[in-house]
Amino acid sequence: MKNMRILLIIIGLFCITPLFAQHNNEHIRINQLFNFGWKFKWGEVTNAHHLTFDDSDWRKLDLPHDFQFEQPWDESASRGRGYKATGIGWYRKTFQADSCWMGKRILLDFEGIMLTGNVWLNGKKVGGTDYGYLGFESDITDIIKYDTANVIAVRASTEGGSRWYTGGGLFRDVHLIVKDTISIVRNGIFITTPNIANQHAEVSVQVEVEGIKNNQKQLEILTKIFSPEGKQVAETQTLAPQNSRRPIEEVPLPKVIISDPQLWSCETPHLYTAEVQLILNGQVIDKLTEKFGIRTIEFSKEFGFKLNGKKVFLKGIANHHDLGAVGAAAHETSIARMMDKLKAFGFNHIRTSHNPYSKAFMKIADEKGILIVDELYDKWSNTIAWAGSAPWTEIWYKNLIEWIKRDRNHPSVIMWSFGNELQFQEERCGFPTNDWGVTTYRILNLLAKRYDPTRKTTVGMYPARAGGIVKHDPAFRIEENIVPPELATVTEVASFNYCWDDYQEYLKHAPDMIIYQSEAVTNELAAPYFGMDREKMVGLAYWGAIEYWGESAGWPRKGWDYSFFNHSLEPNPQAYLIKSIFEDEPLVYIGIVDREGDTRLWNDMIVGRKYISSHWNRQEGKTYNLYTYTNADEVELLVNGKSIGVKQNTTEVTKRNVIYWENVPFSPGKITAIARKGGKVVAQHELQTTGKAVRLKIETENATWKADGMDLQYVKVYAVDSKGRIVPTATGEVTFHVSGAAQLIAVDNGDHTSDDLFTGHKKALHNGFAMAILRSGQIAGTVKLKVTATGLKQAEKTLTVHPITN
């Protein structure tokens, strides 16, 4: 054994020099995606962290993975947590170390473990997280073995104080990193654009370096800037300090000027690349690239928010982080399709309620041009609604530093939010200073500015008044009590959950507030938008605009469904109302009332939804109430060409863009809405009575589906009639048959009340719709897909999984 180790060391010495001397990022610094080849076991397992533990009967899987979503629906479980049992999940992965890693630092980088978790390597604990929404890295240099297999073991727990569905396990990416002992630290690049003019932009780069304490070596730091097209446009360099007494040195590089910069915006999300190199004795010993955008952000009580000097009103959503049929697993494809859907309906903003989202989420927001209010916490409490396994007062600063350093280079991030629903209970306000969290905010803000002085900060307010007066208190509506919470008056941006009709009164007491509606209630439809002073205020985020798991109004609903989109991202008719207010393009859309729905008290707000659908397959002899949503002046409604009447749009805040029609008689054929502006037809929407469903139709979304083992293909299946029209009343069970270069990972139909899980290969049609989610393998090829259902002609399609191209 001793001779074998000596031999491996000799081989390692031969490997190290040529391997790491090459000017190739893959060889200088290895950053290997470690998502593949894991094993999983649900429940507590004794000694599962031991090196010699037998995991031969464990299930094989790839990350990301949400183990809580796989548990059966349980009516006796917490409805807040999505009627899913909380518990423990174990993961193990076996791997061989490369002898060429010898002499380098070797790290495991976990982007998060939900809800909390610990990690062992070869039986020794190497790290963990007390707040699973944020990542950590573990140095395994001295533990890794080169003469035998290595085993990573992870224990994840979903037990904790969260109020909503969190998911469970290794729900984000894991990486293995091999780098030089002198290197750029985790999240150690900070890029700002302090001065931007029409013809040039100033770029400032700061690099954090480790491994140079008490070091006499002359270490050069070189940064090259590349345009969105990949052309080098600037370069800056400096020397790291010698004789440093600190383990980490923050080294600012000389500022550089970029001519004719391409600005990042919602419409043109141009991204530059900074390539940072550490050079020692003429050789590159470490290299990292970081994307960034050149843009300016401004906040003011006079104009709300400006991006690149232009007024922008935030038109957004505030949702939890789960992604429909894949649960909380942070699949990039799932995130991208969500953002594409939102942009198609006029949204430009997401608030990450109430915790940091994945790194992939931020990257895609940069690419799509979505403006992010980045949120760290729910409450500031050691006990109430706290999702961490260590007291909040002990770990808040570690979380804040990791969060800001991780996300500060993203141009999509325009504001930091430290918390949610503050100022209605003093015990949820952080440190016991008896001032509704004012001191706590100031402490958090001071630390945040240490790591990013370029953005403003905020805190979401519970719908309460100064002094913690809440809505069910009789004093709430007394005029002299309509005073903004004390905490809102000291935050750099005042973020209010709901209460839009009080903002002007609030400004009488605190005229310097910059106001953002951090949550708007969906059942108030367009009113929260039209009720704001959109010229002077920042914007709004509709709460739960997409269905999410947990926080259910009651069984059999599995989560929040007072939404504009269902969890599979099929739009409800109300989504078109929101599109009509967010976009200028003329629009009209018909929605027929299926049932009046329900309302309930939620966080002191009345929430709810009317259940409305857009089809004209109804019962003869009956009349129906319906809505037409429009941004035009008037709408004429016709049934089979016969006019039902003309109704005007209104400028009334609570009814604008919503026209109500009562007792419209059903007759098979067509119902048509014609919208006019200035007397001219500007938009039209028509629903047709379809025939009987006769066949299935397949639609796919991902035309560039790639063979990286991570990319997803969403396959939508509809029941259609002989003319190819979707039959929303069609029922029956669909079976998916998949073979080839992908695997079926989930089936869905958008039904939020179903007791079925999303595993298997069968799903009932819901509103004539079903969906399959396929995950590519790591080898390019084709996928044969066949979809069958009793009584309907089957559909087949051959899909291509494309090779990866650099």
PDB file of C-alpha atoms in Angstrom, residues 408-626:
ATOM      1  CA  ARG A 408     -24.237  41.135  -6.663  1.00  0.00           C
ATOM      2  CA  ASN A 409     -22.893  40.835 -10.240  1.00  0.00           C
ATOM      3  CA  HIS A 410     -26.302  40.108 -11.731  1.00  0.00           C
ATOM      4  CA  PRO A 411     -27.668  43.132 -13.608  1.00  0.00           C
ATOM      5  CA  SER A 412     -31.190  41.747 -13.127  1.00  0.00           C
ATOM      6  CA  VAL A 413     -30.937  42.323  -9.361  1.00  0.00           C
ATOM      7  CA  ILE A 414     -32.037  45.893  -8.674  1.00  0.00           C
ATOM      8  CA  MET A 415     -32.808  45.814  -4.945  1.00  0.00           C
ATOM      9  CA  TRP A 416     -32.070  43.751  -1.833  1.00  0.00           C
ATOM     10  CA  SER A 417     -34.969  42.801   0.453  1.00  0.00           C
ATOM     11  CA  PHE A 418     -33.965  41.656   3.939  1.00  0.00           C
ATOM     12  CA  GLY A 419     -37.310  40.222   4.989  1.00  0.00           C
ATOM     13  CA  ASN A 420     -41.060  39.893   4.646  1.00  0.00           C
ATOM     14  CA  GLU A 421     -44.160  40.727   6.696  1.00  0.00           C
ATOM     15  CA  LEU A 422     -42.346  42.766   9.282  1.00  0.00           C
ATOM     16  CA  GLN A 423     -43.868  45.089  11.850  1.00  0.00           C
ATOM     17  CA  PHE A 424     -46.886  43.427  13.286  1.00  0.00           C
ATOM     18  CA  GLN A 425     -45.313  41.350  16.063  1.00  0.00           C
ATOM     19  CA  GLU A 426     -42.239  42.569  17.893  1.00  0.00           C
ATOM     20  CA  GLU A 427     -40.983  38.997  18.396  1.00  0.00           C
ATOM     21  CA  ARG A 428     -40.630  38.674  14.600  1.00  0.00           C
ATOM     22  CA  CYS A 429     -38.536  41.814  14.274  1.00  0.00           C
ATOM     23  CA  GLY A 430     -35.028  40.531  14.912  1.00  0.00           C
ATOM     24  CA  PHE A 431     -32.980  41.874  17.770  1.00  0.00           C
ATOM     25  CA  PRO A 432     -34.925  42.792  20.940  1.00  0.00           C
ATOM     26  CA  THR A 433     -34.579  46.557  20.533  1.00  0.00           C
ATOM     27  CA  ASN A 434     -38.318  47.260  20.932  1.00  0.00           C
ATOM     28  CA  ASP A 435     -38.496  49.479  17.866  1.00  0.00           C
ATOM     29  CA  TRP A 436     -40.319  47.269  15.338  1.00  0.00           C
ATOM     30  CA  GLY A 437     -37.099  46.119  13.741  1.00  0.00           C
ATOM     31  CA  VAL A 438     -35.695  49.556  12.894  1.00  0.00           C
ATOM     32  CA  THR A 439     -32.355  48.792  14.553  1.00  0.00           C
ATOM     33  CA  THR A 440     -32.253  45.313  13.033  1.00  0.00           C
ATOM     34  CA  TYR A 441     -32.773  46.770   9.560  1.00  0.00           C
ATOM     35  CA  ARG A 442     -30.035  49.328  10.076  1.00  0.00           C
ATOM     36  CA  ILE A 443     -27.601  46.609  11.157  1.00  0.00           C
ATOM     37  CA  LEU A 444     -28.440  44.462   8.122  1.00  0.00           C
ATOM     38  CA  ASN A 445     -28.205  47.475   5.842  1.00  0.00           C
ATOM     39  CA  LEU A 446     -24.784  48.429   7.175  1.00  0.00           C
ATOM     40  CA  LEU A 447     -23.410  44.959   6.475  1.00  0.00           C
ATOM     41  CA  ALA A 448     -25.082  44.815   3.057  1.00  0.00           C
ATOM     42  CA  LYS A 449     -23.448  48.089   2.027  1.00  0.00           C
ATOM     43  CA  ARG A 450     -20.042  46.636   2.973  1.00  0.00           C
ATOM     44  CA  TYR A 451     -20.420  44.092   0.158  1.00  0.00           C
ATOM     45  CA  ASP A 452     -22.589  46.045  -2.287  1.00  0.00           C
ATOM     46  CA  PRO A 453     -22.999  49.822  -2.012  1.00  0.00           C
ATOM     47  CA  THR A 454     -24.674  50.061  -5.441  1.00  0.00           C
ATOM     48  CA  ARG A 455     -28.236  48.949  -4.644  1.00  0.00           C
ATOM     49  CA  LYS A 456     -30.951  50.139  -2.318  1.00  0.00           C
ATOM     50  CA  THR A 457     -32.437  47.893   0.348  1.00  0.00           C
ATOM     51  CA  THR A 458     -35.932  47.257   1.602  1.00  0.00           C
ATOM     52  CA  VAL A 459     -38.156  45.087   3.811  1.00  0.00           C
ATOM     53  CA  GLY A 460     -41.656  43.859   2.959  1.00  0.00           C
ATOM     54  CA  MET A 461     -44.300  45.165   5.380  1.00  0.00           C
ATOM     55  CA  TYR A 462     -47.187  43.198   6.810  1.00  0.00           C
ATOM     56  CA  PRO A 463     -50.469  45.055   6.059  1.00  0.00           C
ATOM     57  CA  ALA A 464     -50.340  46.968   9.316  1.00  0.00           C
ATOM     58  CA  ARG A 465     -50.120  50.542  10.559  1.00  0.00           C
ATOM     59  CA  ALA A 466     -47.654  52.334  12.769  1.00  0.00           C
ATOM     60  CA  GLY A 467     -47.639  50.810  16.207  1.00  0.00           C
ATOM     61  CA  GLY A 468     -48.410  47.363  14.770  1.00  0.00           C
ATOM     62  CA  ILE A 469     -52.152  47.997  14.271  1.00  0.00           C
ATOM     63  CA  VAL A 470     -53.449  45.223  11.996  1.00  0.00           C
ATOM     64  CA  LYS A 471     -56.618  45.028   9.883  1.00  0.00           C
ATOM     65  CA  HIS A 472     -58.778  43.056  12.315  1.00  0.00           C
ATOM     66  CA  ASP A 473     -58.157  45.750  14.949  1.00  0.00           C
ATOM     67  CA  PRO A 474     -61.108  48.207  15.033  1.00  0.00           C
ATOM     68  CA  ALA A 475     -58.556  51.041  15.160  1.00  0.00           C
ATOM     69  CA  PHE A 476     -57.220  50.113  11.717  1.00  0.00           C
ATOM     70  CA  ARG A 477     -59.716  52.221   9.729  1.00  0.00           C
ATOM     71  CA  ILE A 478     -59.709  55.236  12.029  1.00  0.00           C
ATOM     72  CA  GLU A 479     -58.347  58.029   9.857  1.00  0.00           C
ATOM     73  CA  GLU A 480     -55.727  59.274  12.300  1.00  0.00           C
ATOM     74  CA  ASN A 481     -54.278  55.749  12.422  1.00  0.00           C
ATOM     75  CA  ILE A 482     -53.645  55.505   8.679  1.00  0.00           C
ATOM     76  CA  VAL A 483     -49.969  56.059   9.301  1.00  0.00           C
ATOM     77  CA  PRO A 484     -47.170  54.002   7.692  1.00  0.00           C
ATOM     78  CA  PRO A 485     -45.304  51.500   9.872  1.00  0.00           C
ATOM     79  CA  GLU A 486     -42.236  52.966  11.540  1.00  0.00           C
ATOM     80  CA  LEU A 487     -39.957  50.467   9.796  1.00  0.00           C
ATOM     81  CA  ALA A 488     -41.223  51.470   6.342  1.00  0.00           C
ATOM     82  CA  THR A 489     -40.248  55.073   6.968  1.00  0.00           C
ATOM     83  CA  VAL A 490     -36.556  54.235   7.504  1.00  0.00           C
ATOM     84  CA  THR A 491     -35.980  51.652   4.751  1.00  0.00           C
ATOM     85  CA  GLU A 492     -34.392  53.014   1.586  1.00  0.00           C
ATOM     86  CA  VAL A 493     -37.409  51.787  -0.371  1.00  0.00           C
ATOM     87  CA  ALA A 494     -40.734  51.383   1.424  1.00  0.00           C
ATOM     88  CA  SER A 495     -42.205  48.000   0.451  1.00  0.00           C
ATOM     89  CA  PHE A 496     -45.846  47.411   1.335  1.00  0.00           C
ATOM     90  CA  ASN A 497     -47.688  44.138   1.032  1.00  0.00           C
ATOM     91  CA  TYR A 498     -51.115  45.239  -0.275  1.00  0.00           C
ATOM     92  CA  CYS A 499     -52.777  48.423   1.135  1.00  0.00           C
ATOM     93  CA  TRP A 500     -52.412  50.302  -2.191  1.00  0.00           C
ATOM     94  CA  ASP A 501     -55.407  52.490  -1.338  1.00  0.00           C
ATOM     95  CA  ASP A 502     -53.533  53.867   1.692  1.00  0.00           C
ATOM     96  CA  TYR A 503     -50.330  54.971  -0.064  1.00  0.00           C
ATOM     97  CA  GLN A 504     -51.309  58.584  -0.656  1.00  0.00           C
ATOM     98  CA  GLU A 505     -52.365  58.922   2.975  1.00  0.00           C
ATOM     99  CA  TYR A 506     -49.076  57.336   4.052  1.00  0.00           C
ATOM    100  CA  LEU A 507     -47.157  59.915   2.025  1.00  0.00           C
ATOM    101  CA  LYS A 508     -48.772  62.732   3.994  1.00  0.00           C
ATOM    102  CA  HIS A 509     -46.957  61.429   7.074  1.00  0.00           C
ATOM    103  CA  ALA A 510     -43.714  60.355   5.357  1.00  0.00           C
ATOM    104  CA  PRO A 511     -43.414  62.265   2.064  1.00  0.00           C
ATOM    105  CA  ASP A 512     -39.890  61.032   1.322  1.00  0.00           C
ATOM    106  CA  MET A 513     -40.886  57.382   1.005  1.00  0.00           C
ATOM    107  CA  ILE A 514     -40.160  55.602  -2.272  1.00  0.00           C
ATOM    108  CA  ILE A 515     -43.071  53.168  -2.570  1.00  0.00           C
ATOM    109  CA  TYR A 516     -43.084  49.628  -3.976  1.00  0.00           C
ATOM    110  CA  GLN A 517     -46.100  47.283  -3.631  1.00  0.00           C
ATOM    111  CA  SER A 518     -44.228  44.109  -2.715  1.00  0.00           C
ATOM    112  CA  GLU A 519     -47.421  42.048  -2.817  1.00  0.00           C
ATOM    113  CA  ALA A 520     -50.660  42.777  -4.661  1.00  0.00           C
ATOM    114  CA  VAL A 521     -53.694  40.548  -4.233  1.00  0.00           C
ATOM    115  CA  THR A 522     -54.817  38.743  -7.396  1.00  0.00           C
ATOM    116  CA  ASN A 523     -58.559  38.829  -6.744  1.00  0.00           C
ATOM    117  CA  GLU A 524     -58.463  42.626  -6.895  1.00  0.00           C
ATOM    118  CA  LEU A 525     -57.395  42.110 -10.507  1.00  0.00           C
ATOM    119  CA  ALA A 526     -56.204  45.373 -12.103  1.00  0.00           C
ATOM    120  CA  ALA A 527     -57.039  47.627  -9.162  1.00  0.00           C
ATOM    121  CA  PRO A 528     -53.652  47.374  -7.370  1.00  0.00           C
ATOM    122  CA  TYR A 529     -51.983  48.492 -10.610  1.00  0.00           C
ATOM    123  CA  PHE A 530     -54.327  51.323 -11.542  1.00  0.00           C
ATOM    124  CA  GLY A 531     -54.591  52.402  -7.905  1.00  0.00           C
ATOM    125  CA  MET A 532     -50.911  53.297  -7.685  1.00  0.00           C
ATOM    126  CA  ASP A 533     -49.265  56.508  -8.808  1.00  0.00           C
ATOM    127  CA  ARG A 534     -47.348  54.793 -11.567  1.00  0.00           C
ATOM    128  CA  GLU A 535     -45.370  57.915 -12.452  1.00  0.00           C
ATOM    129  CA  LYS A 536     -43.885  58.272  -8.970  1.00  0.00           C
ATOM    130  CA  MET A 537     -43.945  54.745  -7.515  1.00  0.00           C
ATOM    131  CA  VAL A 538     -41.664  51.791  -8.188  1.00  0.00           C
ATOM    132  CA  GLY A 539     -44.078  49.019  -9.155  1.00  0.00           C
ATOM    133  CA  LEU A 540     -45.898  45.970  -7.862  1.00  0.00           C
ATOM    134  CA  ALA A 541     -45.674  42.186  -7.593  1.00  0.00           C
ATOM    135  CA  TYR A 542     -48.857  40.078  -7.666  1.00  0.00           C
ATOM    136  CA  TRP A 543     -48.786  37.477  -4.914  1.00  0.00           C
ATOM    137  CA  GLY A 544     -49.147  33.886  -6.104  1.00  0.00           C
ATOM    138  CA  ALA A 545     -49.698  34.819  -9.738  1.00  0.00           C
ATOM    139  CA  ILE A 546     -48.575  31.268 -10.606  1.00  0.00           C
ATOM    140  CA  GLU A 547     -50.020  28.356  -8.650  1.00  0.00           C
ATOM    141  CA  TYR A 548     -47.584  26.950  -6.120  1.00  0.00           C
ATOM    142  CA  TRP A 549     -47.566  23.997  -3.733  1.00  0.00           C
ATOM    143  CA  GLY A 550     -48.502  24.563  -0.118  1.00  0.00           C
ATOM    144  CA  GLU A 551     -50.449  27.331   1.641  1.00  0.00           C
ATOM    145  CA  SER A 552     -53.631  25.646   0.455  1.00  0.00           C
ATOM    146  CA  ALA A 553     -57.080  27.014   1.169  1.00  0.00           C
ATOM    147  CA  GLY A 554     -58.091  23.457   2.036  1.00  0.00           C
ATOM    148  CA  TRP A 555     -58.160  19.902   0.739  1.00  0.00           C
ATOM    149  CA  PRO A 556     -58.269  18.757  -2.050  1.00  0.00           C
ATOM    150  CA  ARG A 557     -56.372  21.808  -3.313  1.00  0.00           C
ATOM    151  CA  LYS A 558     -52.686  21.067  -2.895  1.00  0.00           C
ATOM    152  CA  GLY A 559     -51.526  24.638  -2.758  1.00  0.00           C
ATOM    153  CA  TRP A 560     -52.237  28.242  -3.610  1.00  0.00           C
ATOM    154  CA  ASP A 561     -54.474  28.512  -6.667  1.00  0.00           C
ATOM    155  CA  TYR A 562     -55.733  32.103  -6.546  1.00  0.00           C
ATOM    156  CA  SER A 563     -53.575  32.649  -9.588  1.00  0.00           C
ATOM    157  CA  PHE A 564     -53.352  33.907 -13.148  1.00  0.00           C
ATOM    158  CA  PHE A 565     -51.522  30.770 -14.344  1.00  0.00           C
ATOM    159  CA  ASN A 566     -51.916  27.185 -13.211  1.00  0.00           C
ATOM    160  CA  HIS A 567     -48.864  25.244 -12.038  1.00  0.00           C
ATOM    161  CA  SER A 568     -48.196  23.895 -15.548  1.00  0.00           C
ATOM    162  CA  LEU A 569     -48.152  27.529 -16.797  1.00  0.00           C
ATOM    163  CA  GLU A 570     -51.388  27.290 -18.760  1.00  0.00           C
ATOM    164  CA  PRO A 571     -52.958  30.779 -18.434  1.00  0.00           C
ATOM    165  CA  ASN A 572     -56.299  31.349 -16.777  1.00  0.00           C
ATOM    166  CA  PRO A 573     -58.449  33.981 -18.537  1.00  0.00           C
ATOM    167  CA  GLN A 574     -57.517  36.525 -15.861  1.00  0.00           C
ATOM    168  CA  ALA A 575     -53.952  36.373 -17.172  1.00  0.00           C
ATOM    169  CA  TYR A 576     -55.164  38.168 -20.279  1.00  0.00           C
ATOM    170  CA  LEU A 577     -56.623  40.922 -18.119  1.00  0.00           C
ATOM    171  CA  ILE A 578     -53.159  41.440 -16.655  1.00  0.00           C
ATOM    172  CA  LYS A 579     -51.683  41.409 -20.147  1.00  0.00           C
ATOM    173  CA  SER A 580     -54.177  44.105 -21.121  1.00  0.00           C
ATOM    174  CA  ILE A 581     -52.884  46.408 -18.379  1.00  0.00           C
ATOM    175  CA  PHE A 582     -49.189  45.567 -18.710  1.00  0.00           C
ATOM    176  CA  GLU A 583     -49.011  45.936 -22.505  1.00  0.00           C
ATOM    177  CA  ASP A 584     -50.205  48.657 -24.886  1.00  0.00           C
ATOM    178  CA  GLU A 585     -51.115  46.294 -27.725  1.00  0.00           C
ATOM    179  CA  PRO A 586     -54.922  46.202 -28.114  1.00  0.00           C
ATOM    180  CA  LEU A 587     -56.451  43.088 -26.580  1.00  0.00           C
ATOM    181  CA  VAL A 588     -59.800  41.554 -25.812  1.00  0.00           C
ATOM    182  CA  TYR A 589     -60.400  38.145 -24.243  1.00  0.00           C
ATOM    183  CA  ILE A 590     -63.517  36.210 -23.242  1.00  0.00           C
ATOM    184  CA  GLY A 591     -63.778  34.328 -19.951  1.00  0.00           C
ATOM    185  CA  ILE A 592     -66.924  32.420 -18.951  1.00  0.00           C
ATOM    186  CA  VAL A 593     -67.719  32.023 -15.255  1.00  0.00           C
ATOM    187  CA  ASP A 594     -67.757  28.334 -14.278  1.00  0.00           C
ATOM    188  CA  ARG A 595     -68.376  29.088 -10.618  1.00  0.00           C
ATOM    189  CA  GLU A 596     -68.089  32.081  -8.385  1.00  0.00           C
ATOM    190  CA  GLY A 597     -65.269  30.485  -6.420  1.00  0.00           C
ATOM    191  CA  ASP A 598     -64.456  31.457  -2.885  1.00  0.00           C
ATOM    192  CA  THR A 599     -62.749  34.024  -0.743  1.00  0.00           C
ATOM    193  CA  ARG A 600     -60.900  33.772   2.528  1.00  0.00           C
ATOM    194  CA  LEU A 601     -58.956  35.912   4.966  1.00  0.00           C
ATOM    195  CA  TRP A 602     -55.227  35.555   4.319  1.00  0.00           C
ATOM    196  CA  ASN A 603     -52.690  37.627   6.241  1.00  0.00           C
ATOM    197  CA  ASP A 604     -55.489  40.046   7.023  1.00  0.00           C
ATOM    198  CA  MET A 605     -56.357  40.371   3.317  1.00  0.00           C
ATOM    199  CA  ILE A 606     -59.395  39.026   1.489  1.00  0.00           C
ATOM    200  CA  VAL A 607     -58.085  36.704  -1.199  1.00  0.00           C
ATOM    201  CA  GLY A 608     -59.824  34.411  -3.646  1.00  0.00           C
ATOM    202  CA  ARG A 609     -60.630  33.795  -7.267  1.00  0.00           C
ATOM    203  CA  LYS A 610     -63.557  33.295  -9.578  1.00  0.00           C
ATOM    204  CA  TYR A 611     -63.160  30.110 -11.584  1.00  0.00           C
ATOM    205  CA  ILE A 612     -63.352  31.150 -15.205  1.00  0.00           C
ATOM    206  CA  SER A 613     -62.552  29.297 -18.421  1.00  0.00           C
ATOM    207  CA  SER A 614     -62.425  30.154 -22.104  1.00  0.00           C
ATOM    208  CA  HIS A 615     -64.448  27.661 -24.094  1.00  0.00           C
ATOM    209  CA  TRP A 616     -67.896  27.561 -25.688  1.00  0.00           C
ATOM    210  CA  ASN A 617     -68.742  23.891 -25.096  1.00  0.00           C
ATOM    211  CA  ARG A 618     -71.699  24.573 -22.823  1.00  0.00           C
ATOM    212  CA  GLN A 619     -75.187  23.226 -22.117  1.00  0.00           C
ATOM    213  CA  GLU A 620     -77.990  24.194 -24.452  1.00  0.00           C
ATOM    214  CA  GLY A 621     -80.844  26.078 -22.873  1.00  0.00           C
ATOM    215  CA  LYS A 622     -78.632  27.668 -20.217  1.00  0.00           C
ATOM    216  CA  THR A 623     -77.333  31.182 -19.813  1.00  0.00           C
ATOM    217  CA  TYR A 624     -73.877  32.123 -18.623  1.00  0.00           C
ATOM    218  CA  ASN A 625     -72.209  35.062 -16.972  1.00  0.00           C
ATOM    219  CA  LEU A 626     -68.942  36.093 -18.541  1.00  0.00           C
TER     220      LEU A 626
END
